[in-house]
mmCIF file of C-alpha atoms in Angstrom:
data_model
loop_
_atom_site.group_PDB
_atom_site.id
_atom_site.type_symbol
_atom_site.label_atom_id
_atom_site.label_comp_id
_atom_site.label_asym_id
_atom_site.label_seq_id
_atom_site.Cartn_x
_atom_site.Cartn_y
_atom_site.Cartn_z
ATOM 1 C CA MET P 1 0.000 0.000 0.000
ATOM 2 C CA VAL P 2 1.353 3.406 -0.991
ATOM 3 C CA VAL P 3 0.227 7.014 -1.224
ATOM 4 C CA LYS P 4 1.784 9.777 -3.310
ATOM 5 C CA ARG P 5 4.153 11.953 -1.297
ATOM 6 C CA SER P 6 2.707 15.066 -2.944
ATOM 7 C CA ASP P 7 -0.794 14.051 -1.792
ATOM 8 C CA LEU P 8 0.223 13.350 1.794
ATOM 9 C CA PHE P 9 2.472 16.382 2.216
ATOM 10 C CA PHE P 10 0.395 18.806 0.177
ATOM 11 C CA GLU P 11 0.694 21.522 2.851
ATOM 12 C CA ASN P 12 4.014 20.920 4.563
ATOM 13 C CA VAL P 13 6.538 18.210 5.405
ATOM 14 C CA TRP P 14 7.118 17.355 9.038
ATOM 15 C CA HIS P 15 9.846 15.323 10.692
ATOM 16 C CA GLY P 16 9.061 13.046 13.591
ATOM 17 C CA LEU P 17 5.729 12.010 15.074
ATOM 18 C CA GLU P 18 2.780 14.138 13.937
ATOM 19 C CA THR P 19 0.000 14.048 16.531
ATOM 20 C CA GLN P 20 -2.173 16.903 15.231
ATOM 21 C CA ASN P 21 -4.741 16.956 12.398
ATOM 22 C CA LEU P 22 -4.580 13.175 12.149
ATOM 23 C CA GLN P 23 -8.025 12.760 10.628
ATOM 24 C CA LYS P 24 -6.975 14.922 7.687
ATOM 25 C CA TYR P 25 -4.003 12.682 6.877
ATOM 26 C CA LEU P 26 -5.938 9.475 7.490
ATOM 27 C CA THR P 27 -8.613 10.635 5.057
ATOM 28 C CA ILE P 28 -5.934 11.146 2.399
ATOM 29 C CA ILE P 29 -4.530 7.660 2.994
ATOM 30 C CA VAL P 30 -7.968 6.020 2.919
ATOM 31 C CA LYS P 31 -9.107 7.835 -0.223
ATOM 32 C CA LYS P 32 -5.899 7.988 -2.245
ATOM 33 C CA HIS P 33 -3.962 4.831 -1.397
ATOM 34 C CA ARG P 34 -3.111 2.338 -4.093
ATOM 35 C CA PHE P 35 -1.163 -0.892 -4.394
ATOM 36 C CA LEU P 36 2.099 -1.041 -6.354
ATOM 37 C CA PRO P 37 4.878 -3.671 -6.508
ATOM 38 C CA ARG P 38 7.336 -3.110 -3.680
ATOM 39 C CA SER P 39 10.241 -3.314 -6.135
ATOM 40 C CA GLU P 40 8.938 -0.189 -7.902
ATOM 41 C CA VAL P 41 8.606 2.007 -4.824
ATOM 42 C CA GLU P 42 11.338 0.785 -2.455
ATOM 43 C CA SER P 43 13.787 3.454 -3.634
ATOM 44 C CA ASP P 44 11.356 6.018 -5.096
ATOM 45 C CA PRO P 45 10.714 8.924 -2.662
ATOM 46 C CA ASN P 46 7.706 10.026 -4.737
ATOM 47 C CA TRP P 47 5.776 7.276 -2.965
ATOM 48 C CA GLN P 48 5.232 6.716 0.758
ATOM 49 C CA GLN P 49 4.747 3.078 1.761
ATOM 50 C CA ILE P 50 2.200 2.751 4.570
ATOM 51 C CA ILE P 51 3.581 0.846 7.577
ATOM 52 C CA PRO P 52 1.637 0.048 10.778
ATOM 53 C CA TYR P 53 4.174 0.606 13.591
ATOM 54 C CA LEU P 54 3.005 -0.957 16.843
ATOM 55 C CA ILE P 55 4.400 -0.265 20.309
ATOM 56 C CA PHE P 56 3.483 -2.987 22.812
ATOM 57 C CA GLU P 57 3.402 -2.128 26.520
ATOM 58 C CA ASN P 58 2.642 -4.235 29.577
ATOM 59 C CA GLN P 59 2.818 -2.877 33.135
ATOM 60 C CA GLY P 60 5.255 -0.110 32.247
ATOM 61 C CA LYS P 61 7.520 -2.290 30.097
ATOM 62 C CA ILE P 62 7.807 -2.090 26.312
ATOM 63 C CA PHE P 63 8.596 -4.862 23.850
ATOM 64 C CA LEU P 64 12.149 -4.353 22.537
ATOM 65 C CA MET P 65 13.178 -6.329 19.467
ATOM 66 C CA ARG P 66 16.458 -6.812 17.669
ATOM 67 C CA ARG P 67 16.844 -7.757 14.041
ATOM 68 C CA LYS P 68 19.548 -10.389 13.675
ATOM 69 C CA SER P 69 22.368 -10.204 11.117
ATOM 70 C CA SER P 70 20.435 -12.702 8.986
ATOM 71 C CA HIS P 71 17.494 -10.295 8.604
ATOM 72 C CA THR P 72 16.241 -9.885 5.026
ATOM 73 C CA ASP P 73 16.665 -6.084 4.972
ATOM 74 C CA ARG P 74 20.407 -5.569 5.402
ATOM 75 C CA ARG P 75 19.881 -1.855 6.056
ATOM 76 C CA LEU P 76 18.207 -2.755 9.365
ATOM 77 C CA SER P 77 20.346 -5.748 10.414
ATOM 78 C CA ASN P 78 21.444 -5.803 14.081
ATOM 79 C CA LEU P 79 19.370 -2.716 14.896
ATOM 80 C CA TYR P 80 17.022 -2.538 17.869
ATOM 81 C CA SER P 81 13.363 -1.625 17.467
ATOM 82 C CA ILE P 82 10.468 -0.860 19.785
ATOM 83 C CA GLY P 83 8.058 -0.950 16.841
ATOM 84 C CA ILE P 84 6.353 -4.007 15.357
ATOM 85 C CA GLY P 85 5.639 -3.241 11.722
ATOM 86 C CA GLY P 86 5.413 -4.390 8.148
ATOM 87 C CA HIS P 87 4.081 -3.571 4.690
ATOM 88 C CA ILE P 88 0.379 -3.757 3.861
ATOM 89 C CA ASP P 89 -0.538 -5.855 0.819
ATOM 90 C CA LYS P 90 -3.847 -5.972 -1.013
ATOM 91 C CA GLU P 91 -4.495 -9.469 0.319
ATOM 92 C CA ASP P 92 -3.975 -8.180 3.858
ATOM 93 C CA ILE P 93 -6.637 -5.526 3.356
ATOM 94 C CA ILE P 94 -9.115 -8.089 2.074
ATOM 95 C CA LYS P 95 -8.482 -10.333 5.090
ATOM 96 C CA SER P 96 -8.703 -7.563 7.676
ATOM 97 C CA THR P 97 -11.802 -5.881 6.228
ATOM 98 C CA LYS P 98 -14.039 -8.856 5.420
ATOM 99 C CA SER P 99 -16.760 -7.425 7.594
ATOM 100 C CA MET P 100 -16.543 -4.025 5.883
ATOM 101 C CA LYS P 101 -18.215 -3.170 2.594
ATOM 102 C CA SER P 102 -15.336 -0.954 1.444
ATOM 103 C CA THR P 103 -12.168 0.450 2.959
ATOM 104 C CA ARG P 104 -12.891 3.785 1.290
ATOM 105 C CA GLY P 105 -16.143 4.162 3.174
ATOM 106 C CA THR P 106 -14.627 3.315 6.531
ATOM 107 C CA LYS P 107 -13.444 5.760 9.184
ATOM 108 C CA GLY P 108 -9.679 6.200 9.369
ATOM 109 C CA ASN P 109 -9.242 5.092 12.982
ATOM 110 C CA GLU P 110 -11.260 1.922 12.430
ATOM 111 C CA LEU P 111 -9.072 1.013 9.466
ATOM 112 C CA ILE P 112 -5.888 1.761 11.393
ATOM 113 C CA PHE P 113 -6.879 -0.578 14.227
ATOM 114 C CA ASN P 114 -7.839 -3.324 11.765
ATOM 115 C CA TRP P 115 -4.470 -3.027 10.011
ATOM 116 C CA ALA P 116 -2.709 -2.940 13.384
ATOM 117 C CA LYS P 117 -4.515 -6.070 14.566
ATOM 118 C CA ARG P 118 -3.597 -7.961 11.388
ATOM 119 C CA GLU P 119 0.049 -6.887 11.582
ATOM 120 C CA PHE P 120 0.343 -7.736 15.281
ATOM 121 C CA GLU P 121 -1.115 -11.218 14.857
ATOM 122 C CA GLU P 122 1.094 -11.870 11.836
ATOM 123 C CA GLU P 123 4.357 -10.813 13.501
ATOM 124 C CA ILE P 124 3.776 -11.669 17.162
ATOM 125 C CA LYS P 125 2.652 -14.626 19.248
ATOM 126 C CA TYR P 126 0.717 -13.181 22.180
ATOM 127 C CA ASP P 127 -1.405 -14.754 24.895
ATOM 128 C CA GLY P 128 -3.690 -12.014 26.160
ATOM 129 C CA GLN P 129 -5.930 -9.036 25.399
ATOM 130 C CA TYR P 130 -4.889 -5.492 24.511
ATOM 131 C CA ILE P 131 -6.261 -1.981 24.024
ATOM 132 C CA ALA P 132 -5.159 -0.001 20.945
ATOM 133 C CA ASN P 133 -4.428 3.736 20.972
ATOM 134 C CA PHE P 134 -3.476 5.618 17.795
ATOM 135 C CA LEU P 135 -0.531 7.945 18.586
ATOM 136 C CA GLY P 136 0.143 9.581 15.219
ATOM 137 C CA LEU P 137 1.910 9.508 11.861
ATOM 138 C CA LEU P 138 5.675 9.099 11.697
ATOM 139 C CA ASN P 139 7.884 10.599 8.974
ATOM 140 C CA ASP P 140 11.685 10.489 8.832
ATOM 141 C CA ASP P 141 13.525 11.877 5.796
ATOM 142 C CA SER P 142 16.979 11.518 7.361
ATOM 143 C CA ASN P 143 17.820 8.201 5.655
ATOM 144 C CA ASP P 144 16.970 6.118 2.583
ATOM 145 C CA VAL P 145 14.642 3.755 4.465
ATOM 146 C CA GLY P 146 12.628 6.452 6.203
ATOM 147 C CA ARG P 147 12.327 8.577 3.074
ATOM 148 C CA VAL P 148 10.041 6.068 1.332
ATOM 149 C CA HIS P 149 7.852 5.035 4.286
ATOM 150 C CA ILE P 150 5.227 6.605 6.532
ATOM 151 C CA GLY P 151 4.413 5.027 9.883
ATOM 152 C CA LEU P 152 0.996 4.649 11.503
ATOM 153 C CA VAL P 153 2.066 4.509 15.152
ATOM 154 C CA VAL P 154 -0.290 2.578 17.429
ATOM 155 C CA LYS P 155 0.333 1.785 21.089
ATOM 156 C CA LEU P 156 -1.001 -1.569 22.284
ATOM 157 C CA THR P 157 -1.456 -1.875 26.048
ATOM 158 C CA GLY P 158 -1.652 -5.567 26.914
ATOM 159 C CA ASP P 159 -2.781 -7.452 30.017
ATOM 160 C CA SER P 160 -0.241 -10.284 29.676
ATOM 161 C CA PRO P 161 3.582 -10.406 29.506
ATOM 162 C CA LYS P 162 3.485 -13.582 27.396
ATOM 163 C CA ILE P 163 4.749 -12.210 24.090
ATOM 164 C CA THR P 164 7.303 -13.530 21.571
ATOM 165 C CA VAL P 165 8.369 -12.817 17.980
ATOM 166 C CA ARG P 166 7.328 -15.266 15.278
ATOM 167 C CA ASP P 167 10.142 -14.291 12.876
ATOM 168 C CA GLU P 168 13.255 -16.417 13.450
ATOM 169 C CA HIS P 169 15.388 -13.498 12.242
ATOM 170 C CA LYS P 170 14.317 -11.368 15.224
ATOM 171 C CA SER P 171 14.470 -11.620 18.998
ATOM 172 C CA GLY P 172 12.477 -9.689 21.575
ATOM 173 C CA LYS P 173 11.722 -9.156 25.255
ATOM 174 C CA LEU P 174 9.846 -6.812 27.582
ATOM 175 C CA VAL P 175 12.097 -4.193 29.200
ATOM 176 C CA GLY P 176 11.675 -0.982 31.130
ATOM 177 C CA LEU P 177 11.883 2.270 29.219
ATOM 178 C CA GLU P 178 15.148 3.175 30.922
ATOM 179 C CA GLU P 179 16.723 -0.173 30.042
ATOM 180 C CA ALA P 180 15.599 0.231 26.429
ATOM 181 C CA GLY P 181 17.289 3.638 26.407
ATOM 182 C CA LYS P 182 20.681 1.994 26.890
ATOM 183 C CA ASN P 183 20.342 0.715 23.313
ATOM 184 C CA TYR P 184 19.177 4.078 21.938
ATOM 185 C CA LYS P 185 22.160 4.570 19.631
ATOM 186 C CA LYS P 186 21.618 1.106 18.153
ATOM 187 C CA MET P 187 17.915 1.679 17.476
ATOM 188 C CA GLU P 188 16.493 2.292 14.013
ATOM 189 C CA THR P 189 15.602 5.966 13.602
ATOM 190 C CA TRP P 190 11.844 5.375 13.774
ATOM 191 C CA SER P 191 12.269 3.755 17.183
ATOM 192 C CA GLN P 192 14.446 6.640 18.363
ATOM 193 C CA ILE P 193 11.717 9.108 17.384
ATOM 194 C CA VAL P 194 8.945 7.142 19.106
ATOM 195 C CA TYR P 195 11.171 6.520 22.130
ATOM 196 C CA ASP P 196 11.793 10.271 22.510
ATOM 197 C CA PHE P 197 8.040 10.846 22.274
ATOM 198 C CA LEU P 198 7.325 8.297 25.027
ATOM 199 C CA VAL P 199 10.006 9.754 27.293
ATOM 200 C CA ALA P 200 8.683 13.296 26.792
ATOM 201 C CA LYS P 201 5.170 12.083 27.569
ATOM 202 C CA MET P 202 6.350 10.425 30.789
ATOM 203 C CA LYS P 203 8.218 13.562 31.838
ATOM 204 C CA LYS P 204 5.113 15.658 31.244
ATOM 205 C CA ALA P 205 3.058 13.259 33.337
ATOM 206 C CA GLY P 206 5.678 13.326 36.098
ATOM 207 C CA ASP P 207 6.224 9.571 35.853
ATOM 208 C CA PHE P 208 9.944 9.631 35.193
ATOM 209 C CA SER P 209 13.013 8.964 37.334
ATOM 210 C CA GLY P 210 15.460 11.276 35.572
ATOM 211 C CA ILE P 211 18.091 8.556 35.149
ATOM 212 C CA LEU P 212 17.498 7.923 31.467
ATOM 213 C CA PRO P 213 19.267 10.979 29.970
ATOM 214 C CA ASP P 214 22.560 9.771 31.454
ATOM 215 C CA CYS P 215 22.103 6.400 29.751
ATOM 216 C CA ARG P 216 21.355 7.910 26.373
ATOM 217 C CA ALA P 217 24.171 10.429 26.506
ATOM 218 C CA GLY P 218 26.684 7.826 27.589
ATOM 219 C CA THR P 219 27.845 7.124 31.128
ATOM 220 C CA TYR P 220 29.040 10.676 31.788
ATOM 221 C CA ARG P 221 27.129 13.546 33.380
ATOM 222 C CA PHE P 222 29.400 16.375 32.214
ATOM 223 C CA ILE P 223 32.369 17.042 29.957
ATOM 224 C CA ASP P 224 35.670 17.557 31.760
ATOM 225 C CA THR P 225 37.547 20.116 29.649
ATOM 226 C CA ASN P 226 40.856 18.825 31.002
ATOM 227 C CA ARG P 227 40.090 15.329 29.680
ATOM 228 C CA GLY P 228 38.172 16.151 26.516
ATOM 229 C CA LEU P 229 35.215 14.402 24.940
ATOM 230 C CA PRO P 230 34.277 10.818 25.885
ATOM 231 C CA ASP P 231 34.577 8.336 23.010
ATOM 232 C CA ASP P 232 30.801 8.039 22.587
ATOM 233 C CA ALA P 233 30.053 11.769 22.682
ATOM 234 C CA MET P 234 29.797 12.226 18.910
ATOM 235 C CA GLU P 235 28.746 10.114 15.941
ATOM 236 C CA GLU P 236 30.133 10.530 12.410
ATOM 237 C CA ILE P 237 27.546 10.823 9.620
ATOM 238 C CA ASN P 238 28.625 10.944 5.973
ATOM 239 C CA LEU P 239 26.345 12.684 3.470
ATOM 240 C CA LYS P 240 26.262 13.093 -0.290
ATOM 241 C CA VAL P 241 25.185 16.298 -2.046
ATOM 242 C CA GLY P 242 21.419 16.634 -1.724
ATOM 243 C CA ASP P 243 21.115 14.323 1.291
ATOM 244 C CA PRO P 244 19.000 15.717 4.167
ATOM 245 C CA PHE P 245 20.223 16.128 7.728
ATOM 246 C CA ILE P 246 17.712 16.601 10.550
ATOM 247 C CA LEU P 247 18.852 19.107 13.186
ATOM 248 C CA GLU P 248 16.602 18.618 16.190
ATOM 249 C CA PRO P 249 15.716 21.484 18.579
ATOM 250 C CA GLY P 250 18.570 21.937 21.039
ATOM 251 C CA ALA P 251 20.852 19.677 19.008
ATOM 252 C CA PHE P 252 24.453 20.455 18.076
ATOM 253 C CA ALA P 253 26.501 19.202 15.136
ATOM 254 C CA ILE P 254 29.764 20.117 13.462
ATOM 255 C CA ALA P 255 30.226 20.012 9.698
ATOM 256 C CA THR P 256 32.595 21.395 7.075
ATOM 257 C CA THR P 257 32.068 23.480 3.975
ATOM 258 C CA GLN P 258 32.649 21.935 0.555
ATOM 259 C CA GLU P 259 35.210 24.669 -0.110
ATOM 260 C CA ASP P 260 38.707 24.794 1.384
ATOM 261 C CA LEU P 261 40.071 28.008 2.857
ATOM 262 C CA LYS P 262 43.725 29.016 2.808
ATOM 263 C CA LEU P 263 44.669 32.342 4.361
ATOM 264 C CA PRO P 264 47.938 34.239 3.882
ATOM 265 C CA ASN P 265 49.808 35.539 6.912
ATOM 266 C CA ASP P 266 48.254 39.009 6.742
ATOM 267 C CA ILE P 267 44.541 38.129 6.387
ATOM 268 C CA ILE P 268 41.944 37.233 9.046
ATOM 269 C CA GLY P 269 38.751 35.493 7.943
ATOM 270 C CA ARG P 270 35.361 35.563 9.650
ATOM 271 C CA LEU P 271 32.551 33.107 9.049
ATOM 272 C CA GLU P 272 29.110 34.700 8.888
ATOM 273 C CA GLY P 273 25.697 33.026 9.010
ATOM 274 C CA LYS P 274 22.796 33.440 6.586
ATOM 275 C CA SER P 275 19.900 35.677 7.622
ATOM 276 C CA SER P 276 17.200 33.305 6.353
ATOM 277 C CA LEU P 277 18.579 30.457 8.480
ATOM 278 C CA ALA P 278 19.051 32.721 11.495
ATOM 279 C CA ARG P 279 15.353 33.634 11.344
ATOM 280 C CA LEU P 280 14.589 29.937 11.787
ATOM 281 C CA GLY P 281 16.804 29.745 14.861
ATOM 282 C CA ILE P 282 19.658 27.962 13.051
ATOM 283 C CA LEU P 283 23.178 28.804 14.228
ATOM 284 C CA VAL P 284 25.968 28.299 11.704
ATOM 285 C CA HIS P 285 28.734 29.051 14.182
ATOM 286 C CA SER P 286 28.442 29.028 17.950
ATOM 287 C CA THR P 287 31.344 31.262 19.013
ATOM 288 C CA ALA P 288 34.406 30.439 16.899
ATOM 289 C CA ALA P 289 33.832 32.607 13.819
ATOM 290 C CA ARG P 290 37.454 33.793 13.448
ATOM 291 C CA PHE P 291 40.007 32.090 11.205
ATOM 292 C CA ASP P 292 43.547 33.212 11.999
ATOM 293 C CA PRO P 293 46.197 34.147 9.431
ATOM 294 C CA GLY P 294 47.825 30.989 8.082
ATOM 295 C CA TRP P 295 44.686 28.848 8.409
ATOM 296 C CA ASN P 296 44.465 26.059 5.849
ATOM 297 C CA GLY P 297 41.644 23.514 5.568
ATOM 298 C CA ALA P 298 37.886 23.115 5.282
ATOM 299 C CA PRO P 299 36.133 25.643 7.558
ATOM 300 C CA VAL P 300 34.093 24.042 10.314
ATOM 301 C CA LEU P 301 30.439 24.891 10.912
ATOM 302 C CA GLU P 302 29.179 24.693 14.503
ATOM 303 C CA LEU P 303 25.502 24.035 13.833
ATOM 304 C CA GLY P 304 22.786 24.498 16.422
ATOM 305 C CA ASN P 305 18.999 24.692 16.411
ATOM 306 C CA LEU P 306 17.480 27.244 18.782
ATOM 307 C CA GLY P 307 14.045 26.934 17.188
ATOM 308 C CA PRO P 308 11.092 24.875 18.474
ATOM 309 C CA LYS P 309 10.899 22.582 15.429
ATOM 310 C CA PRO P 310 13.340 20.159 13.745
ATOM 311 C CA ALA P 311 15.110 21.737 10.759
ATOM 312 C CA ILE P 312 16.040 19.821 7.615
ATOM 313 C CA LEU P 313 19.376 20.971 6.190
ATOM 314 C CA TYR P 314 20.684 19.640 2.896
ATOM 315 C CA CYS P 315 24.256 18.750 2.036
ATOM 316 C CA GLY P 316 25.504 21.312 -0.496
ATOM 317 C CA MET P 317 23.026 24.085 0.362
ATOM 318 C CA PRO P 318 24.350 27.681 0.721
ATOM 319 C CA ILE P 319 24.821 28.029 4.456
ATOM 320 C CA CYS P 320 27.424 30.688 5.254
ATOM 321 C CA ALA P 321 29.604 33.506 3.909
ATOM 322 C CA PHE P 322 33.057 34.901 4.726
ATOM 323 C CA THR P 323 34.415 38.367 5.343
ATOM 324 C CA PHE P 324 38.133 39.152 5.321
ATOM 325 C CA GLU P 325 40.297 41.771 7.027
ATOM 326 C CA LYS P 326 43.806 42.739 5.964
ATOM 327 C CA LEU P 327 46.347 43.304 8.739
ATOM 328 C CA SER P 328 48.791 46.193 8.712
ATOM 329 C CA ALA P 329 51.641 43.648 8.736
ATOM 330 C CA PRO P 330 51.966 39.845 8.395
ATOM 331 C CA VAL P 331 51.939 37.881 11.647
ATOM 332 C CA LYS P 332 55.240 36.378 12.739
ATOM 333 C CA MET P 333 53.617 33.091 13.769
ATOM 334 C CA PRO P 334 50.828 31.884 11.408
ATOM 335 C CA TYR P 335 48.201 29.478 12.721
ATOM 336 C CA ALA P 336 49.475 26.435 10.806
ATOM 337 C CA GLY P 337 52.317 24.946 12.816
ATOM 338 C CA SER P 338 51.833 27.199 15.834
ATOM 339 C CA ARG P 339 51.361 26.039 19.425
ATOM 340 C CA SER P 340 47.622 26.661 19.139
ATOM 341 C CA ASP P 341 47.268 24.667 15.894
ATOM 342 C CA ARG P 342 44.921 21.734 16.500
ATOM 343 C CA TYR P 343 42.707 21.758 13.428
ATOM 344 C CA SER P 344 44.721 23.156 10.518
ATOM 345 C CA GLY P 345 44.705 21.037 7.366
ATOM 346 C CA SER P 346 41.559 19.113 8.304
ATOM 347 C CA LYS P 347 39.180 18.306 5.450
ATOM 348 C CA LYS P 348 36.391 16.860 7.606
ATOM 349 C CA PRO P 349 34.842 17.814 10.965
ATOM 350 C CA VAL P 350 37.185 17.210 13.883
ATOM 351 C CA PRO P 351 35.725 16.961 17.427
ATOM 352 C CA SER P 352 36.931 19.336 20.096
ATOM 353 C CA LYS P 353 40.533 18.916 21.262
ATOM 354 C CA ILE P 354 40.086 21.179 24.252
ATOM 355 C CA GLU P 355 42.165 18.860 26.432
ATOM 356 C CA LYS P 356 45.207 19.900 24.363
ATOM 357 C CA HIS P 357 44.814 23.586 25.165
ATOM 358 C CA PRO P 358 47.527 25.063 27.401
ATOM 359 C CA SER P 359 46.390 24.591 30.996
ATOM 360 C CA THR P 360 45.575 27.693 33.022
ATOM 361 C CA SER P 361 44.140 25.876 36.029
ATOM 362 C CA SER P 362 47.109 26.429 38.365
ATOM 363 C CA GLY P 363 46.794 30.213 38.358
ATOM 364 C CA GLN P 364 50.614 30.539 38.371
ATOM 365 C CA VAL P 365 52.533 33.018 36.237
ATOM 366 C CA GLY P 366 56.212 33.231 35.408
ATOM 367 C CA ARG P 367 58.406 35.614 37.382
ATOM 368 C CA ARG P 368 61.995 36.630 36.804
ATOM 369 C CA LYS P 369 64.297 35.462 39.572
ATOM 370 C CA LYS P 370 66.265 38.075 41.495
ATOM 371 C CA LYS P 371 69.980 37.989 40.971
#
C-alpha cells in the first residue's frame, strides 16, 4: 500500500511524530492509497509506503526487538526496534476488512486498528488481550529507508507479559523504558523518534526517574575540559550532495564546507551566518567565527537549532559567507604549525581537542628570579 508523497504532504513536510490533524491525513490515505509492486517504490521517494508501527506495553515495560544479522533487509540488520511493523498488501486488506463493505467508506481510525490487529497477529505470538491507541503519523527523511515510508504509530497496552516474535530473524523481550534507552544509539531511527516521544510524555506526566538521559548520553554527566570528549560523545555521519540532515531542537553538530580556505599571513577570515537560516533559529557558528592568518583547511560549521521545530538541512546548500580583514603587517607566527594549531589542514569535521589547550588551572605566572 502506498500514497503519493505530494498528496500526503500537500501543505508541509514534518519530521518526527505528527500528533495533530490526524483525521486529515488518514482521510488522504484512505481515499488515495493504491497498491504497487514493492520493487517499484522501495527506492522512489515520490511514494510513501504505509507501515503500521506498533508499540506494545505491559505494566510499564515495552517490547524491545532486535533484528539479527540474517534479517532480510540488510539496512536494518542488528538494529534494535520498539516498533512491530510491516508492509500492507492488497491481500492483507481483504483479510482484515471482510466485515466491511469498502475500505474507502470506513473511518480512518477503524481502518488503522484493523491493520494494526492484522500486523500484530502476523508478527507476534501473544497470549492475552490489549487496548489499541493511535498515537500519530511518523515521517523520517533523514535516511533512505525512512524517506520512502510513513508510519501509523499505534500503542497496544496488553494485560499479559506472554509475548514472543514469530520471525526467526528477530528476537524480543519486555524491558523498562530506561533499560531500552541503553540501546538508543543502536535503534532504528523510527524507534528513536517514538522513544523520545514516550520519554517526553512520561516527563510531562511526572512519571519519570530522571536517570534515562545519562544512559542515552553515555555514562558521563558532564564534559571535563581537562580530559576532553568521551569516546561516545559524537557520531560521524557521511552525506552526499542533496542528502538531508535533521537538526533537532537543542541539538548540536559540526560540519565542514565543501570549499577549502587558505589564508595568507596578513589576512583574518570571519565566518558569517545566513539571515534566512538565522530567522529559523539555526546557528551556523556558535562562538568560533574567526580564522587566523595561516589557516588552511575546510572551515568548520558549529551548527545548532534554537528553534522549536526540527530543521532539515541539505548537504551542499548555501549556508554561510566569509568576510576578510587585511592586517597592517603579516603575523610572525601563522596558525598552521603554531602552538595553538589543532585543526589546521583538516578536510572533515574534527571533534573538540580542548584537552590539548595550554592549561591555566594552576593560576601561576612566570616571574623573573632576582639575581
